[in-house]
CSV table of C-alpha atoms in Angstrom, one decimal:
chain,number,residue,atom,x,y,z
A,128,UNK,CA,73.5,144.8,118.3
A,129,UNK,CA,76.3,144.0,115.8
A,130,UNK,CA,78.2,146.8,114.2
A,131,UNK,CA,77.1,148.0,110.8
A,132,UNK,CA,79.2,147.9,107.7
A,133,UNK,CA,80.0,151.6,107.9
A,134,UNK,CA,81.4,151.3,111.5
A,135,UNK,CA,83.4,148.2,110.5
A,136,UNK,CA,85.1,150.1,107.6
A,137,UNK,CA,86.3,153.0,109.8
A,138,UNK,CA,90.1,153.1,110.1
A,139,UNK,CA,93.1,152.4,107.9
A,140,UNK,CA,93.7,149.4,105.7
A,141,UNK,CA,97.0,148.4,104.0
A,142,UNK,CA,96.9,147.0,100.4
A,143,UNK,CA,97.7,143.3,100.1
A,144,UNK,CA,96.8,142.7,96.4
A,145,UNK,CA,95.4,144.5,93.4
A,146,UNK,CA,94.3,142.3,90.4
A,147,UNK,CA,92.5,143.1,87.2
A,148,UNK,CA,90.6,140.5,85.2
A,149,UNK,CA,89.8,141.4,81.6
A,150,UNK,CA,86.2,140.7,80.6
A,151,UNK,CA,87.5,139.2,77.3
A,152,UNK,CA,88.9,136.2,79.1
A,153,UNK,CA,92.5,137.1,78.7
A,154,UNK,CA,95.0,136.7,81.5
A,155,UNK,CA,94.5,138.7,84.7
A,156,UNK,CA,97.2,141.1,85.6
A,157,UNK,CA,98.5,143.2,88.5
A,158,UNK,CA,98.8,146.8,87.3
A,159,UNK,CA,100.9,147.9,90.2
A,160,UNK,CA,103.0,144.7,90.3
A,161,UNK,CA,103.0,141.7,92.6
A,162,UNK,CA,103.8,143.7,95.8
A,163,UNK,CA,101.7,146.9,95.5
A,164,UNK,CA,101.7,149.4,98.4
A,165,UNK,CA,98.8,151.4,99.5
A,166,UNK,CA,96.5,152.6,102.3
A,167,UNK,CA,92.8,153.3,102.2
A,168,UNK,CA,91.3,155.2,105.1
A,169,UNK,CA,87.7,155.6,106.1
A,170,UNK,CA,87.0,158.4,108.7
A,171,UNK,CA,84.1,158.5,111.2
A,172,UNK,CA,82.8,161.7,109.6
A,173,UNK,CA,82.2,160.0,106.2
A,174,UNK,CA,85.4,160.6,104.2
A,175,UNK,CA,87.8,158.3,102.6
A,176,UNK,CA,91.2,158.4,100.9
A,177,UNK,CA,92.9,155.8,98.8
A,178,UNK,CA,96.6,155.9,97.9
A,179,UNK,CA,98.2,153.0,95.9
A,180,UNK,CA,101.6,152.6,94.2
A,181,UNK,CA,104.2,150.3,92.9
A,182,UNK,CA,107.1,149.8,95.3
A,183,UNK,CA,110.4,151.5,94.5
A,184,UNK,CA,109.1,154.3,92.4
A,185,UNK,CA,111.8,156.3,90.6
A,186,UNK,CA,112.7,159.7,92.1
A,187,UNK,CA,112.8,163.0,90.1
A,188,UNK,CA,116.4,163.8,89.2
A,189,UNK,CA,115.7,167.5,89.9
A,190,UNK,CA,114.3,166.8,93.4
A,191,UNK,CA,111.6,169.4,92.5
A,192,UNK,CA,108.0,168.2,92.2
A,193,UNK,CA,107.2,171.0,89.8
A,194,UNK,CA,110.4,170.7,87.7
A,195,UNK,CA,110.3,167.2,86.5
A,196,UNK,CA,111.0,165.8,83.0
A,197,UNK,CA,108.3,164.3,80.8
A,198,UNK,CA,109.6,160.8,81.8
A,199,UNK,CA,109.4,161.8,85.5
A,200,UNK,CA,105.8,162.8,85.2
A,201,UNK,CA,104.9,159.7,83.1
A,202,UNK,CA,106.5,157.4,85.7
A,203,UNK,CA,104.8,159.3,88.5
A,204,UNK,CA,101.3,159.0,87.0
A,205,UNK,CA,101.5,155.4,85.8
A,206,UNK,CA,102.8,154.0,89.1
A,207,UNK,CA,100.3,155.7,91.5
A,208,UNK,CA,96.5,155.9,92.0
A,209,UNK,CA,95.1,158.4,94.4
A,210,UNK,CA,91.7,159.8,95.2
A,211,UNK,CA,89.7,161.1,98.2
A,212,UNK,CA,86.2,162.2,99.0
A,213,UNK,CA,83.0,161.2,100.7
A,214,UNK,CA,81.9,157.6,101.1
A,215,UNK,CA,78.4,156.3,101.7
A,216,UNK,CA,77.2,152.9,103.0
A,217,UNK,CA,73.7,151.5,102.4
A,218,UNK,CA,73.4,149.2,105.4
A,219,UNK,CA,70.3,147.5,104.2
A,220,UNK,CA,71.9,146.4,100.9
A,221,UNK,CA,75.5,146.3,102.2
A,222,UNK,CA,76.7,148.5,99.5
A,223,UNK,CA,79.5,151.1,99.4
A,224,UNK,CA,80.2,154.1,97.2
A,225,UNK,CA,83.3,156.3,96.9
A,226,UNK,CA,82.8,159.9,95.6
A,227,UNK,CA,86.0,161.4,94.1
A,228,UNK,CA,86.3,165.0,95.4
A,229,UNK,CA,89.9,164.9,94.1
A,230,UNK,CA,91.8,162.4,92.0
A,231,UNK,CA,95.2,162.0,90.4
A,232,UNK,CA,93.2,160.7,87.4
A,233,UNK,CA,91.1,163.8,86.5
A,234,UNK,CA,88.5,161.8,84.7
A,235,UNK,CA,87.3,160.4,88.1
A,236,UNK,CA,87.0,163.8,89.8
A,237,UNK,CA,83.3,164.3,90.7
A,238,UNK,CA,82.4,160.7,90.0
A,239,UNK,CA,80.6,158.4,92.5
A,240,UNK,CA,81.7,154.8,92.0
A,241,UNK,CA,80.0,151.8,93.6
A,242,UNK,CA,82.2,149.1,95.1
A,243,UNK,CA,81.4,145.5,95.9
A,244,UNK,CA,82.5,145.1,99.5
A,245,UNK,CA,83.1,142.1,101.7
A,246,UNK,CA,84.6,142.1,105.1
A,247,UNK,CA,86.1,139.1,106.8
A,248,UNK,CA,87.5,139.9,110.2
A,249,UNK,CA,90.7,142.0,109.5
A,250,UNK,CA,90.5,141.6,105.7
A,251,UNK,CA,88.6,144.0,103.4
A,252,UNK,CA,87.8,142.9,99.8
A,253,UNK,CA,86.8,145.7,97.4
A,254,UNK,CA,86.0,145.3,93.7
A,255,UNK,CA,84.4,147.3,91.0
A,256,UNK,CA,80.7,146.9,90.7
A,257,UNK,CA,80.9,147.0,86.9
A,258,UNK,CA,83.8,146.8,84.4
A,259,UNK,CA,86.2,149.7,83.9
A,260,UNK,CA,88.9,150.6,81.4
A,261,UNK,CA,92.5,149.9,82.4
A,262,UNK,CA,95.6,149.5,80.4
A,263,UNK,CA,93.6,149.5,77.2
A,264,UNK,CA,91.3,146.7,78.3
A,265,UNK,CA,87.9,146.4,79.9
A,266,UNK,CA,88.4,144.8,83.3
A,267,UNK,CA,87.0,144.0,86.7
A,268,UNK,CA,89.3,145.2,89.5
A,269,UNK,CA,89.7,143.4,92.8
A,270,UNK,CA,91.7,144.7,95.8
A,271,UNK,CA,92.4,143.0,99.1
A,272,UNK,CA,93.3,145.1,102.1
A,273,UNK,CA,94.4,144.1,105.7
A,274,UNK,CA,93.4,146.3,108.6
A,275,UNK,CA,96.5,148.5,109.6
A,276,UNK,CA,97.9,148.1,113.1
A,277,UNK,CA,97.2,151.2,115.2
A,278,UNK,CA,100.0,153.7,115.0
């Protein structure tokens, strides 16, 4: 019997691309740049964690996470996406949801968001199931991940 979607998701995936397409027809954009970094992990016990960032993020001059400047915190928050929580797969409909137990963006905390999922061998395609707000626009987000090599 072939593996189900849930079993095929288990493991770590590295971010290849992150693109947002505005629903108004304007130009697509890459909110974390052309070479974003990130890892999404799915655990066998039903949890996930997503961490995405721009490369070469600026460091805090103070070297202290809790003693940054307003500019430090602005750069930190606008160059990083992070959330974790349970995930659920509906094998019959081949659907995936992420529930945000914690999130860098507090508006997402407690939300359950559906994802459109497509797996092609070692490549995972995830996209939003409906448009979201991003950078002042209403967009559809599409992310491509490549299975991470075992560590």
